Amino acid sequence: MKKSISILLALALLFSCMLFSLAEDTLSPKYVFMFIGDGMGSPQISATEYYLGTMENPDATMPTAGKLSFTDFENIGIMTTYDATSFCPDSASTATSMASGEKTISGVLNYNVDKTESFKLITEYAKEAGKKIGVVSSVSVDHATPAAYYAKATSRNLNYEIALQAVTGTTLDFLGGGSFLKPNGTGDQENIIAIAEKNGFVLANTNEAILSLNSESGRTVANVPDTADSSSMQYEIDRVAKEAAGEESISLAKMTQAAINTLVNEEGFFLMVEGGKIDWSCHANDATTSIYETLAFSDAVQVAIDFAQQHPDETLIIVTGDHETGGLTIGFATTAYNTHLDYLSNQTMSYVAFNAVIKSLRSEKATFESALSHIEEAFGLTTTSDQALTLTAAELESLKSAFELSMTEADARVLGDKEALLYGGYEPLSMAVCHILNNKAGIAYTSYSHTGLQIPVYAQGIGAEKFNGSYDNTDIFTKTMDIMGLSK
Amino acid sequence: MKKSISILLALALLFSCMLFSLAEDTLSPKYVFMFIGDGMGSPQISATEYYLGTMENPDATMPTAGKLSFTDFENIGIMTTYDATSFCPDSASTATSMASGEKTISGVLNYNVDKTESFKLITEYAKEAGKKIGVVSSVSVDHATPAAYYAKATSRNLNYEIALQAVTGTTLDFLGGGSFLKPNGTGDQENIIAIAEKNGFVLANTNEAILSLNSESGRTVANVPDTADSSSMQYEIDRVAKEAAGEESISLAKMTQAAINTLVNEEGFFLMVEGGKIDWSCHANDATTSIYETLAFSDAVQVAIDFAQQHPDETLIIVTGDHETGGLTIGFATTAYNTHLDYLSNQTMSYVAFNAVIKSLRSEKATFESALSHIEEAFGLTTTSDQALTLTAAELESLKSAFELSMTEADARVLGDKEALLYGGYEPLSMAVCHILNNKAGIAYTSYSHTGLQIPVYAQGIGAEKFNGSYDNTDIFTKTMDIMGLSK
């Protein structure tokens, strides 16, 4: 090879490297999706994939895993989630870390540890850069995780103040999910929805209105009409049952689609979507319900994946959890190496729906036998002998104790350490039933609170490779800012 | 720019791309380290990093994480670990998946599900490619995980047959760790060590001999002289205590260094190192001991990291677990969001060492008070009031029940479902003590067996980027083969 050609080749290589690195530095995603499965760690993901595989392959002779929509994303990381209070952190502080890149104490939203200074949010930077901002949650829209993406509050419990920030001088273009927890504040404060409408927000609070939202709709508050406990959307297991009975009920996936339909524009958007009831069901040690919630969350991510396929080279999707909840494990002391995840499919309603059944039983002073027939109907646990879910004498005894407590009015119950361990402050009979079904299926929990497990991060699209590796939850902010070309 | 130059530039770009992809395709690591933390999932890693951070920062005002040697590796993946029997798999089948790329049933080493055909191991392919082969384990060298890297057996319990394969017609150049479980087979079979020596192996069975191994030593069997339970190396917590008392005791890190010293050669090596007692201590729900084991494992990885720094562009290090053991969680029902990981530092010996204390107590027909004083000495749990580790009335009661069972000779104990749940077949008093200390520290377990949790993979060095993403444990084989340029 002649010398001159060699030099040219070298120059060309240098030039192409420069071009390549320039392209890498400047290519930033127009559409950014941040999905947070509240309480979703590897245990929730593993349990759901294995349940899915089990149910989809009833004739399989060996264990088969199913796949959630996001676990095949090309880039995976693992992050630490502890906050300034504990290794077992809170949703407010962990969402703060991801939204603003700073650690704070449990219960605080985007304020420092001393509660004297507030942090600037990624949604504020993104808004300044011209993007539309959306926040979606399956729980109330002013709950800790959604709130962290639009509000600053020294306590997550300041729901009216948080809601005010959602609709006044806000970054938000779309806020969807359940409704507001305290729309009237102390009762005599101006209604949040009224303020929102005064400030130019459209209220979509029917299924039809939500499903017909589009890019001409303008700034939108979307509240599902059929809210459940604490102003949240229905538990997926109950929502599916409603739909099976012919009633429409908006899923997290449909709400995510509504957000996209509303937000899509030439400057792009930043959309945070929370699967908030994975956490709630794991707090309550209701494994089946948490699996349904994880599936609903996965379906919502699929909506973003479908959108990304329409917008290749313009989209980044990040999927993670804020912390693990409940200390869920696939495996239990007495079932050892055996699992029977298919047993969970006998459960037909969430623990919250079953709490309502228990309430009726209490008001009608039902017998234990009557309760057992309701338990069989809702969870498959039976006194008929030689069935897969036949209750043992010890299980019947534990159900009896829980039944007696549950038949006492809540304020008349005597609850000690033993009951704290057995029921964690929940309706005793619901907990006893969930624990028995879980354990028979080979599932167990250690806690009714959040745990300190490090959490996987799945990322796909523009800049996603930055999410490979091990880091802290504050780096979710830093990396996303970096990829979006934003700086503090 | 002139047209001719443009064409040249384009050609140069094409040429450099070809060169680059050629380089990427052909660059394979000379030295491959496969580290397996038996029973080590994210919970064990999280707990150890948080314990480390807590102990290293006694004055910190907020939770601080420590770092294991490998968690900052650039590439992270998450793998499924189920085997052909269960979502809660076995060490034999999971090691088979990683060593040969095939799923099999629990308890089987490198044979198919029908036990009719054996699989070819990555160590066989690597040997054929000229590499030296080493296997190190902190448990007996014929235990399931090490065995999977040199033997094929229809049952992991065929220890003599497995050991025979280690020293006869073997791929092994180095086998180090504990000793053989049944060196004389049924008792009258030829001694394994004698066979090894006949076949040209050097036996290093003193600390001096092990520490002086080098590249001239030849094929080596290295057995630590101070084996502990089931022919394993000492539990790290007990080994550290021995060294503090002035007795030398080989660590897993030193055994790994001995392996490297013996194996290093121009053709390179494949070295599998197992931290086998993370699993054993988690089976026994002994959190403190498992944290020490994880630290010992991390130290062993550090030896490889140091080696890689001496051999840049020639080394690949993979670190993973085979499955999670025990359903460990940071967080417990009654401690909720509080953790006190520093409490674990009061524990001064492994559950196995404490079993020996219990044995003495039994033979001397000790009183409960005497047992309590031993418990205080070994675990810090105390009857002195108002201390951090003061035993509650309920805890004392559970210790008393366990003490009474432990004072009965094993074959005279009456053990029902309740005891199976409380003690899982272990020495009752050791389990009661471990559970109480764990729970006070904010740690809990759900099982005495393996669980179904998906497991993180950490990789660094040549080809390590292939370990980013989500995959099955059989892909560990496929990816490593691919990176090494080997094909089936």
XYZ file of N, CA, C and O in Angstrom, chain B residues 5 61 63 94 120 267 385 399 436:
36
model
N -11.459 11.518 -3.760
C -11.142 11.446 -2.329
C -12.322 10.881 -1.548
O -12.164 10.061 -0.648
N -24.532 9.171 59.114
C -25.867 9.552 59.585
C -26.964 8.982 58.687
O -28.138 9.099 58.995
N -27.893 5.612 55.663
C -27.449 4.326 55.139
C -26.350 4.493 54.080
O -26.443 5.379 53.223
N -28.066 -26.771 37.823
C -27.733 -25.407 37.398
C -26.280 -25.317 36.953
O -25.971 -24.629 35.973
N -21.111 -32.719 26.686
C -19.710 -32.315 26.625
C -19.555 -30.955 27.313
O -20.353 -30.039 27.095
N -0.731 -20.786 26.805
C -1.984 -21.110 26.100
C -3.210 -20.633 26.870
O -4.326 -20.724 26.376
N -31.253 -6.336 80.648
C -32.327 -5.493 80.096
C -31.797 -4.238 79.418
O -30.670 -3.802 79.654
N -36.453 -19.669 72.382
C -35.137 -20.258 72.660
C -35.279 -21.460 73.604
O -34.607 -22.483 73.438
N -33.539 -15.280 65.528
C -33.743 -14.112 66.410
C -32.758 -13.008 66.067
O -33.145 -11.840 65.941
